[in-house]
Every structure is written in C-alpha cells, then in structure tokens.
PDB file of C-alpha atoms in Angstrom:
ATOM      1  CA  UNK A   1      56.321  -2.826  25.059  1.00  0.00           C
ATOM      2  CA  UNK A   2      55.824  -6.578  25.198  1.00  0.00           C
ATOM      3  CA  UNK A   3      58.978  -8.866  25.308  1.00  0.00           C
ATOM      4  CA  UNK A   4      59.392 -12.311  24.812  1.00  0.00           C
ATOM      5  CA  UNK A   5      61.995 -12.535  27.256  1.00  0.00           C
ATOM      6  CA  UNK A   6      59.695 -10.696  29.882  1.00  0.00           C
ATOM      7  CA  UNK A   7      59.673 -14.268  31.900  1.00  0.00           C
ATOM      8  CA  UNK A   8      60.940 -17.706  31.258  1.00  0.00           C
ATOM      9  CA  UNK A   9      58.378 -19.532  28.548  1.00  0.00           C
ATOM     10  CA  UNK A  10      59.126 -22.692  26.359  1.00  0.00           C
ATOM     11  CA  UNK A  11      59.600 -22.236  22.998  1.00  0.00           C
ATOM     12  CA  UNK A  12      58.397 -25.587  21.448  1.00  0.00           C
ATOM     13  CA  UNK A  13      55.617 -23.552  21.041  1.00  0.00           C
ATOM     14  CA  UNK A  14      53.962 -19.996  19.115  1.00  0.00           C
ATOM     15  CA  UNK A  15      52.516 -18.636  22.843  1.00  0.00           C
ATOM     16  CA  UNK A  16      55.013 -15.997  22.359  1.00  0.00           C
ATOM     17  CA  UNK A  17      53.521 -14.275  19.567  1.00  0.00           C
ATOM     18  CA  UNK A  18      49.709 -14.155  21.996  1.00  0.00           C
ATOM     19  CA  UNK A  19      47.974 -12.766  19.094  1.00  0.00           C
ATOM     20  CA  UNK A  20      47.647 -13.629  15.304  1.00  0.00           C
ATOM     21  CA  UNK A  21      47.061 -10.080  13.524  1.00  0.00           C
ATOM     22  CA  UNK A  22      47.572 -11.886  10.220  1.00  0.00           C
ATOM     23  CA  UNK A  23      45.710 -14.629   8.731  1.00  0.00           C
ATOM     24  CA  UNK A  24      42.775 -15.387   6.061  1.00  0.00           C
ATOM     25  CA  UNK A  25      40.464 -17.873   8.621  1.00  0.00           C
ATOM     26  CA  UNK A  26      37.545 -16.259   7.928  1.00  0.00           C
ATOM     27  CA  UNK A  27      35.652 -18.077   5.224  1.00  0.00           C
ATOM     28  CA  UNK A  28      34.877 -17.686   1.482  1.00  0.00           C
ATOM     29  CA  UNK A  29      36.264 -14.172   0.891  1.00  0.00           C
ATOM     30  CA  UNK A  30      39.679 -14.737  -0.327  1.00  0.00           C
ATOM     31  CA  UNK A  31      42.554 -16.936  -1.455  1.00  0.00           C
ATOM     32  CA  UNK A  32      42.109 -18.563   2.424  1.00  0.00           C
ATOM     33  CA  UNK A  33      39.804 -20.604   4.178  1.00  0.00           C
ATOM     34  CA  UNK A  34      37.255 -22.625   2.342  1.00  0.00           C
ATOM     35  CA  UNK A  35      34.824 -23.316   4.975  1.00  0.00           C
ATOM     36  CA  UNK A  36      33.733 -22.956   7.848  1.00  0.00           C
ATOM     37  CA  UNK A  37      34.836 -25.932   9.042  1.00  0.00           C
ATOM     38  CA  UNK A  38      38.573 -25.650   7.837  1.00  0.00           C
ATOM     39  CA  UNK A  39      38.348 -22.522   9.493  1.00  0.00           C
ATOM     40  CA  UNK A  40      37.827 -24.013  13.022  1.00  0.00           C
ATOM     41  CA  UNK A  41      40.279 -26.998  11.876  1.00  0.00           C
ATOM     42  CA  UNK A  42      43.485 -24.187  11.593  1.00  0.00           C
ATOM     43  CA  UNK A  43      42.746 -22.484  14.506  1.00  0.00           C
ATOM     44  CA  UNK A  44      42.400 -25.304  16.604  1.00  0.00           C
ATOM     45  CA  UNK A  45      45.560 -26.518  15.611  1.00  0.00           C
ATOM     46  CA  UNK A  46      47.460 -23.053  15.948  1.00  0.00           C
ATOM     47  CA  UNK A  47      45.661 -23.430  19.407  1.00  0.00           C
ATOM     48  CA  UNK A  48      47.656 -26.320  20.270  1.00  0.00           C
ATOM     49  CA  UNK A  49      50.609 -24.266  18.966  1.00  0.00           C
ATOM     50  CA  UNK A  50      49.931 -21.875  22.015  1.00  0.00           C
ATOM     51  CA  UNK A  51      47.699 -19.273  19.609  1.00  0.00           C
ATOM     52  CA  UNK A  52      44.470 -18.034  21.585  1.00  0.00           C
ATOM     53  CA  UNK A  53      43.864 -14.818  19.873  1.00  0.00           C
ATOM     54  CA  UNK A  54      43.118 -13.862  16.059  1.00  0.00           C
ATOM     55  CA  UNK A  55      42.765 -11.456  13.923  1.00  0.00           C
ATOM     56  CA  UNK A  56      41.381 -12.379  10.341  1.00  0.00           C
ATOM     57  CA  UNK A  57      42.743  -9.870   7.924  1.00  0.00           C
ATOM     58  CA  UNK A  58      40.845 -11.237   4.126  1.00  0.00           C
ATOM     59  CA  UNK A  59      42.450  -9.152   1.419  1.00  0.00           C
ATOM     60  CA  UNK A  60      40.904  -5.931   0.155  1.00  0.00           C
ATOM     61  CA  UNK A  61      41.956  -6.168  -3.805  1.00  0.00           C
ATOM     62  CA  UNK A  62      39.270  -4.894  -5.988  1.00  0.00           C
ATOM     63  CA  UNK A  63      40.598  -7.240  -8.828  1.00  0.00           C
ATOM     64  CA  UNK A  64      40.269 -10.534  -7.208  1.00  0.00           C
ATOM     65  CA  UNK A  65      38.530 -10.121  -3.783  1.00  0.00           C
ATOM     66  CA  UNK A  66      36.201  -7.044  -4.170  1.00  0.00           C
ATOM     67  CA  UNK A  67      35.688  -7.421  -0.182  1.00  0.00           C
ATOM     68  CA  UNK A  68      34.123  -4.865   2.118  1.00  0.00           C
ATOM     69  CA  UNK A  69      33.176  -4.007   5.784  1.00  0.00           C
ATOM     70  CA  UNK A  70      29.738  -6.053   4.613  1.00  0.00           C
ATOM     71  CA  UNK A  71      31.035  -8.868   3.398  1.00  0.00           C
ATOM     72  CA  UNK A  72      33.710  -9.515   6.028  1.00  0.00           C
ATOM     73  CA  UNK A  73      31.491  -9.349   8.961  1.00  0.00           C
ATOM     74  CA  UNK A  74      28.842 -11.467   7.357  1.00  0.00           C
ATOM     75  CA  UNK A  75      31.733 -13.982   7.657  1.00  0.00           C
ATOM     76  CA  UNK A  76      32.855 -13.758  10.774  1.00  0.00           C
ATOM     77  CA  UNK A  77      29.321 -13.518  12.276  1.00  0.00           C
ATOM     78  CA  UNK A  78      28.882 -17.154  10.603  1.00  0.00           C
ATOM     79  CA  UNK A  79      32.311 -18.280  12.008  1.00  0.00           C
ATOM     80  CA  UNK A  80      31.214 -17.292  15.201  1.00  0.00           C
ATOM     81  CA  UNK A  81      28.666 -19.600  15.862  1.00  0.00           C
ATOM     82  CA  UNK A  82      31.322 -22.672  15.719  1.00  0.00           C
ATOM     83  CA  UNK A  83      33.858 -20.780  18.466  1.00  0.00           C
ATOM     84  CA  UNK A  84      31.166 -21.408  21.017  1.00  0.00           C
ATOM     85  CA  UNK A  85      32.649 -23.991  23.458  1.00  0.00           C
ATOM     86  CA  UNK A  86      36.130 -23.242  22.186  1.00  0.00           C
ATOM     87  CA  UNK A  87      38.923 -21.059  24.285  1.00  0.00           C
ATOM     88  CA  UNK A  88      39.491 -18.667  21.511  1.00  0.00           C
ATOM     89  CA  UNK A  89      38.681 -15.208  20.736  1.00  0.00           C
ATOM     90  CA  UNK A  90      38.563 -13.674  17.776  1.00  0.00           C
ATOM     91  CA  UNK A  91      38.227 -10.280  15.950  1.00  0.00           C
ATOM     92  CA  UNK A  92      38.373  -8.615  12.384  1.00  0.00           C
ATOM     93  CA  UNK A  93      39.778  -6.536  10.412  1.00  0.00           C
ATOM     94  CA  UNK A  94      41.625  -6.714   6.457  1.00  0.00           C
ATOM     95  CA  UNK A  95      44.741  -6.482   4.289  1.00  0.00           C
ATOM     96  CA  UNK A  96      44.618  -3.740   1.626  1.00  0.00           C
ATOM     97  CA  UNK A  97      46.221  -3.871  -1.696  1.00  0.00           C
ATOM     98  CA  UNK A  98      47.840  -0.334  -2.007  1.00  0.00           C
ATOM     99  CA  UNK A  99      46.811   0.276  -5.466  1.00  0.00           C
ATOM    100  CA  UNK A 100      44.604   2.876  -7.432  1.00  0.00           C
ATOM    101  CA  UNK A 101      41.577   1.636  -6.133  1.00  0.00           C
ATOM    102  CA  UNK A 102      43.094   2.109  -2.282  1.00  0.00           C
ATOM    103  CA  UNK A 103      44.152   5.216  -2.886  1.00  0.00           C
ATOM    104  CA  UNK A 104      40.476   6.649  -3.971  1.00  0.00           C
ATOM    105  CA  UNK A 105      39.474   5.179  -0.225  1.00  0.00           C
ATOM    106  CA  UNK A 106      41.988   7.727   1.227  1.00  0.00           C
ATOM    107  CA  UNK A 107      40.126  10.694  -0.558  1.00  0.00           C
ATOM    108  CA  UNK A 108      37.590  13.178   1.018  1.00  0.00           C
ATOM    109  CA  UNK A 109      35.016  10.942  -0.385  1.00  0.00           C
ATOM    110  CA  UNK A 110      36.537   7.658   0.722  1.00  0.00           C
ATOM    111  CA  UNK A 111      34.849   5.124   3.360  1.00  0.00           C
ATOM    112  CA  UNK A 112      36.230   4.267   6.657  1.00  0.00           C
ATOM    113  CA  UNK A 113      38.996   1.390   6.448  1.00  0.00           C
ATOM    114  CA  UNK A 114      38.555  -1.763   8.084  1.00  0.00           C
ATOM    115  CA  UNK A 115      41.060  -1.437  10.523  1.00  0.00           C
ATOM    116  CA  UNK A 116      42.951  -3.074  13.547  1.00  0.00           C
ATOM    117  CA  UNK A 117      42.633  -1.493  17.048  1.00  0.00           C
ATOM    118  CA  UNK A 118      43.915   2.015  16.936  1.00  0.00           C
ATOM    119  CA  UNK A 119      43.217   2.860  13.770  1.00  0.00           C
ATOM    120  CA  UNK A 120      45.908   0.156  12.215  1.00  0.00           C
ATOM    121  CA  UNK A 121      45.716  -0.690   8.664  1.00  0.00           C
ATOM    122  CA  UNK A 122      47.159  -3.551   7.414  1.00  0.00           C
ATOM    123  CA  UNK A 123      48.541  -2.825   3.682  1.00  0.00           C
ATOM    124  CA  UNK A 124      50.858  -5.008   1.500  1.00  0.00           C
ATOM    125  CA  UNK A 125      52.187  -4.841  -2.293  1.00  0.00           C
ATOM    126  CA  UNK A 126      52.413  -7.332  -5.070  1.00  0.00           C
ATOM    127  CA  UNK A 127      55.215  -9.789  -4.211  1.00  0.00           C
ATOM    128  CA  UNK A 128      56.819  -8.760  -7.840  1.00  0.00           C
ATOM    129  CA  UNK A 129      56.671  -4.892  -7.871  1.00  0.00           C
ATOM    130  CA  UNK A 130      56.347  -1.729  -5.478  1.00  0.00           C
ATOM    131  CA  UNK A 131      53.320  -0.272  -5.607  1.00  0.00           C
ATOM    132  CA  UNK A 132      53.141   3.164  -7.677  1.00  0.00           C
ATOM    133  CA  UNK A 133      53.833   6.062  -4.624  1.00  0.00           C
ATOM    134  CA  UNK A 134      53.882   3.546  -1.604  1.00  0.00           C
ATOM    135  CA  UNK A 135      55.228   6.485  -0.135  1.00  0.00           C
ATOM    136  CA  UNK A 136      53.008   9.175  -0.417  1.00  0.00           C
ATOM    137  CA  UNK A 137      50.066   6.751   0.283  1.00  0.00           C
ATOM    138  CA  UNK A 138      51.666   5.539   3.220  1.00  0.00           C
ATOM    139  CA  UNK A 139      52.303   9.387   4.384  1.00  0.00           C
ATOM    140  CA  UNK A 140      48.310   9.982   3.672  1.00  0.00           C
ATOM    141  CA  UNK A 141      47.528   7.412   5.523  1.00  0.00           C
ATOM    142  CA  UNK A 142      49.499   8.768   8.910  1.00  0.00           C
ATOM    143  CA  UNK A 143      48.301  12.292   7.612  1.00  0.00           C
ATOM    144  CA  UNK A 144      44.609  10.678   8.079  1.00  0.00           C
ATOM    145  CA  UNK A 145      45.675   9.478  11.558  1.00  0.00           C
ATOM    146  CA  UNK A 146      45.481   6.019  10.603  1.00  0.00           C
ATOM    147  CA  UNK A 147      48.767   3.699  11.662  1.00  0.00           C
ATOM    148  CA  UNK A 148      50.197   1.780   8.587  1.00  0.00           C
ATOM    149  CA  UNK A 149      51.728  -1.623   9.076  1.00  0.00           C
ATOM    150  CA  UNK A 150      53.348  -3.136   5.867  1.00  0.00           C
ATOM    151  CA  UNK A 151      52.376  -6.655   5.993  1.00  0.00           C
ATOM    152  CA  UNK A 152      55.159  -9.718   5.437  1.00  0.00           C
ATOM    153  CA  UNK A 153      58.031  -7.244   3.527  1.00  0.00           C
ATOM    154  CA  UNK A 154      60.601 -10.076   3.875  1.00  0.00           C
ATOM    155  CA  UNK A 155      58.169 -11.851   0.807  1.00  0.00           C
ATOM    156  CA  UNK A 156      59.003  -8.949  -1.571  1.00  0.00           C
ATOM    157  CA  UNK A 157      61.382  -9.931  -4.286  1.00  0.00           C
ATOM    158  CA  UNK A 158      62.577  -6.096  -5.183  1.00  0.00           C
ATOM    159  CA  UNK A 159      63.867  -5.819  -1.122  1.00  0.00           C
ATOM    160  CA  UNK A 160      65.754  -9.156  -1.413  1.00  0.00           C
ATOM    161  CA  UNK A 161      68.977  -7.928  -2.967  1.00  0.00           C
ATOM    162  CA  UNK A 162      68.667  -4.461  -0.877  1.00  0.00           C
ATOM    163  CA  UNK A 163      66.946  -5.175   2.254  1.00  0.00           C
ATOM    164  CA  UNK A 164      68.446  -1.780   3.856  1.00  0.00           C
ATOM    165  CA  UNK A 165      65.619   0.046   1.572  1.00  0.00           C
ATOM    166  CA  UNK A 166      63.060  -1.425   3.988  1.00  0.00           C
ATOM    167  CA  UNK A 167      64.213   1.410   6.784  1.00  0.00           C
ATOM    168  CA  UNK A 168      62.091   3.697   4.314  1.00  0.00           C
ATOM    169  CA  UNK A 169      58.879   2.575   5.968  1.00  0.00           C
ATOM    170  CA  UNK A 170      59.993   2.862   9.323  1.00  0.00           C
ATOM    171  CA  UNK A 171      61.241   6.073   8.826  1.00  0.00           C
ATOM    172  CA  UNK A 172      58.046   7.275   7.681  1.00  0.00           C
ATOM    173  CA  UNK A 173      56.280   5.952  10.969  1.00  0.00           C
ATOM    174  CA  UNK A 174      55.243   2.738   8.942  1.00  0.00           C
ATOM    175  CA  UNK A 175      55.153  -0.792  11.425  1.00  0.00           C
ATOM    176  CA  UNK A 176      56.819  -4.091  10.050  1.00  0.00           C
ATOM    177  CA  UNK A 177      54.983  -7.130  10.055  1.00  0.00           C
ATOM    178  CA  UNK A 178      56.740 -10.758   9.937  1.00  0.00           C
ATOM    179  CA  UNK A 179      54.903 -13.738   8.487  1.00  0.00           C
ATOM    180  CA  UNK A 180      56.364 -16.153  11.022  1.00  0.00           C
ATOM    181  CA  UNK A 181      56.758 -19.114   8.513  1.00  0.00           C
ATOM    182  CA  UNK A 182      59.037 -17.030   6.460  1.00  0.00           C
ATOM    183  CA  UNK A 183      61.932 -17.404   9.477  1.00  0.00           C
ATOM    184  CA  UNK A 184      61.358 -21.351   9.432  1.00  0.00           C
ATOM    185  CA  UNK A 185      62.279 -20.858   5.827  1.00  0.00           C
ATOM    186  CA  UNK A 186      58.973 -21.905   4.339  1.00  0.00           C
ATOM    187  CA  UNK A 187      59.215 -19.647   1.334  1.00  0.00           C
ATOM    188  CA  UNK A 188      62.816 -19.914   0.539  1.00  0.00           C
ATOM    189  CA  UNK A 189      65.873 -19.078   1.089  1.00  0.00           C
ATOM    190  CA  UNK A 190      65.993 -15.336   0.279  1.00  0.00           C
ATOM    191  CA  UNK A 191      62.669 -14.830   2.362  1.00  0.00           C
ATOM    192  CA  UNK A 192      64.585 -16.177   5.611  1.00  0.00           C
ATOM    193  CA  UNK A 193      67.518 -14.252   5.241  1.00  0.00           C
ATOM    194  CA  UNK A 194      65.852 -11.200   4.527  1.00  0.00           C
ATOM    195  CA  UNK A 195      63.775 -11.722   7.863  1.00  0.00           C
ATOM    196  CA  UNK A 196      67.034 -12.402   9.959  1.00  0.00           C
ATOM    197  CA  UNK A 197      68.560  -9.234   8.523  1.00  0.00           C
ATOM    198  CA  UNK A 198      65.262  -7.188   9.753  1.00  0.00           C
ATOM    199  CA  UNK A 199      65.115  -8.890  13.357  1.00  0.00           C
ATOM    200  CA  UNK A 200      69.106  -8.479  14.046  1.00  0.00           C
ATOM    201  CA  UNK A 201      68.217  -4.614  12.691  1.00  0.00           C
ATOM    202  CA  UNK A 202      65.535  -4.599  14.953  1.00  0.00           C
ATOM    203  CA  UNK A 203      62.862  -3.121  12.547  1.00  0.00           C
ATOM    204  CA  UNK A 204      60.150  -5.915  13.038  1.00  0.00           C
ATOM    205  CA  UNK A 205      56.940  -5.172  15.705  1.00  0.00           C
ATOM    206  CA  UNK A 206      54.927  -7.531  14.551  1.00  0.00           C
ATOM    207  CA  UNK A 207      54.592 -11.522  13.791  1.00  0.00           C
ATOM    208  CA  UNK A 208      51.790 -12.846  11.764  1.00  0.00           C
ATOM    209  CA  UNK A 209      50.927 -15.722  10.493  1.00  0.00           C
ATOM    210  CA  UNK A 210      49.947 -14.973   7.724  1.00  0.00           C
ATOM    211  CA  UNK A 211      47.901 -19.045   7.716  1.00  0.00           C
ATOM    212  CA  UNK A 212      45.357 -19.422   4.543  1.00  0.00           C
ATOM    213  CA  UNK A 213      45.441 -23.228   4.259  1.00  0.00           C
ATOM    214  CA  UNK A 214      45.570 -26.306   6.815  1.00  0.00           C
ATOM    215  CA  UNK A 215      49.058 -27.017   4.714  1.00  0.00           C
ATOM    216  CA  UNK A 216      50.559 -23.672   6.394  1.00  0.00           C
ATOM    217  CA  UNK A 217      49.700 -24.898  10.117  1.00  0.00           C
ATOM    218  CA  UNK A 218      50.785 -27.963   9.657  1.00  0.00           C
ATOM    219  CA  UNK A 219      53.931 -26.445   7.850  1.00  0.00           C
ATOM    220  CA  UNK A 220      54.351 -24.504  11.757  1.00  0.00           C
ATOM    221  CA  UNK A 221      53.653 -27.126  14.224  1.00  0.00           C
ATOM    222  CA  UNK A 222      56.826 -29.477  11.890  1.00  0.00           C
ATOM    223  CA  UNK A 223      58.750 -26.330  12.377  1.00  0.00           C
ATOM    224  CA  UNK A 224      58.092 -25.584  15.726  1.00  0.00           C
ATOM    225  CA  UNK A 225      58.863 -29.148  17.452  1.00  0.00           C
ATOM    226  CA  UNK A 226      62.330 -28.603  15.360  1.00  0.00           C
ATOM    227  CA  UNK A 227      63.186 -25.352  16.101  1.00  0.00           C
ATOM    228  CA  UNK A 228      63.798 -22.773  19.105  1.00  0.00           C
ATOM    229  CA  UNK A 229      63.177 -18.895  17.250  1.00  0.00           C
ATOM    230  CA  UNK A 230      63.416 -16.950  20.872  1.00  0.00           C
ATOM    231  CA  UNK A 231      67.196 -15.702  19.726  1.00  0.00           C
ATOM    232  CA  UNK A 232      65.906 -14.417  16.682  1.00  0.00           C
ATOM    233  CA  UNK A 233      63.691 -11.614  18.660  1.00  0.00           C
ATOM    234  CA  UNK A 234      66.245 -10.189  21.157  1.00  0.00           C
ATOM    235  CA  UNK A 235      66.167  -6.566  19.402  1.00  0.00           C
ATOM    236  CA  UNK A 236      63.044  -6.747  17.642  1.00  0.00           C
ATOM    237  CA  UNK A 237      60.410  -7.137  20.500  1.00  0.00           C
ATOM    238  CA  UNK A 238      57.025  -7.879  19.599  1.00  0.00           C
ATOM    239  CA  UNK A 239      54.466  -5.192  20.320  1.00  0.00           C
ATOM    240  CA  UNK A 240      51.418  -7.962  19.118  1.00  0.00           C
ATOM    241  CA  UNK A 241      49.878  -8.121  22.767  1.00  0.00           C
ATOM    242  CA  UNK A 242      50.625  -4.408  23.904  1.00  0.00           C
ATOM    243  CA  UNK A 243      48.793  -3.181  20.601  1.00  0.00           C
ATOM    244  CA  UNK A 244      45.957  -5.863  19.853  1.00  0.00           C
ATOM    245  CA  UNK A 245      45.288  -8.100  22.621  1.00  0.00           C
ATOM    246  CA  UNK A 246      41.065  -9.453  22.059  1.00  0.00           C
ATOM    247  CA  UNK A 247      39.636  -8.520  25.594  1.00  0.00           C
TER     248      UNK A 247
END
C-alpha cells in the first residue's frame, strides 16, 4: 500500500496524491468542464500542483446527465488531441448516481459499468438524502465482483452530526473517497471536520479532487502554498497509486 511518508517529499504541493481518480475535466457532459480548452487550462494548473495523472469520472444521473460509455469516450477522444506535447496522462471512467435507474444496470439485463481499473465503480448520493437501499446496492455490486468506492462522504449532510455511521460502508467492503478541497475547508466547516474525523479513524483510501471549474484549482493552489496536509494522512494511507496508476 502506498504511503505518503514512504520518503521525504515537500508538501507545498498535491504530488502526494500521484493520481486524480475524481474530477469532471472531460468536456460537455456534466456540471464540469465547458470546453475543451478549460479542460487543458485545470489540468495544467493541477500540473503545477504536482498532479500528472487523471481520471475523469462525468456523472452518470439519468435526470440531468443521461451519460454513457458512448458519450464519455467521444469526449475524451476529443480531449486527447490537446494532451499531445503535454506530460500528462489521462484515462476514463464515471460517477454513478445510486438511484432506481442504477440499480436496473445491476440486473441480469444491465450493461457493463464504466469503471476504474479493477472493476472500481465510483458511486455517490444526493448531498441531502441517502439513497433508498445504499446498502443492498452496494452489497450487489461486490456480489457482481465489482469494487464500490463511495465518492466525497464527508459532503453528505445526514453523516455530519453522526459521522461514526460512515464505518457502514467499510464494513461492507465499500472504499472511501476524500475530495481533497473539503480538508482545506472549501465547503464549510462541517465538511472539514467530518474529513478529519475519517482520516484520524483511518477509513479514507482515496483523495480526489473532485475539480469541475477553474475556480476549484485555483481554490487548491491558495490552499496549498498556505497549508502543510501530510499530518492529516498518518493512518489513512492513500492507496491512489497502488490501485490506479495510468501506465
């Protein structure tokens, strides 16, 4: 399992984290990037942060972004072009509303999920309420031998008085995923303690972050230059270059 305190590295900067497995760069298909060309903008910048690796993740929400395997490689074949002379690499795959319209995916009839390496799915709820039988979907997913990670649970408002009722997922064999803004307090109060309550309990393997708009990487390179996170981490090690490094 990777460390961040494997060998001696500054921490004015992200290079800790190696790989982004959260983040809406590619363009046109969510609530994220508009453009190509704000695409390239944020991950050049969260290259100078010490980010060389990416995953784009665009939401899967029938509702509002009605995306697909199609549609999201359509846009990252047209990003692609512009990463041509840049040190970066880049991959795919999506964050899934767990609602109704996920849970048909997971029947016998279902299409294959757009998934991280290893069969990883990236899932998250509404911010305000728990999705209807998170935990039976979450068991069908494992059951299917896919490997659920619960994206940014420090952001939902029902865990925020009772943050304990988070060990749920990780009992059931469910990853945590951090959005790494929601430490520097970007969110609010609540949202950073509840993060410092799941590092110190060591139930985070994953940091994300989670960037949609050039205002959230410039929100992380003010935090960065003001503040040193490596203390945060010490029983919470990151598994995000063990698990997804971009070869």
């Amino acid at each position: 399992m990777f460390s961040i305190f494997s060998r001696k590295r500054r921490y004015n900067d992200l290079s800790w984290i190696k790989v982004d497995v959260h983040s809406h760069l590619l363009p046109g298909l969510d609530d994220g990037s508009s453009s190509p060309e704000e695409s390239l903008l944020m991950m050049d910048t969260l290259f100078r942060l010490g980010i060389d690796q990416f995953y784009a993740t665009p939401h899967i929400f029938n509702r509002l972004y009605p995306n697909d395997h199609s549609s999201i490689e359509a846009a990252f074949r047209e990003l692609q072009s512009g990463l041509k002379g840049r040190n970066l690499r880049m991959a795919y795959a999506a964050e899934y509303m767990v609602d109704a319209d996920f849970e048909d995916l997971l029947s016998p009839t279902g299409k294959p999920l757009v998934c991280l390496p290893g069969r990883h799915v990236l899932i998250e709820m509404s911010y305000l309420e728990e999705s209807l039988r998170i935990e039976h979907i979450i068991s069908r997913l494992i059951e299917l031998r896919y490997k659920p990670i619960l994206a940014h649970p420090e952001r939902y408002v029902f865990y925020h008085q009772e943050p304990q009722r988070l060990k749920k997922f990780k009992d059931l064999g469910c990853l945590l995923q951090l959005n790494i803004l929601s430490l520097y307090g970007y969110y609010g109060g609540r949202e950073q303690k509840v993060s410092e309550y799941l590092l110190k309990n060591g139930m985070i393997d994953l940091v994300g972050t989670d960037a949609r708009q050039l205002r959230h990487v410039s929100a992380l390179a003010h935090y960065v230059k003001k503040e040193d996170l490596s203390g945060h981490f010490k029983h919470s090690p990151l598994q995000n270059e063990t698990l997804f490094s971009i070869a």
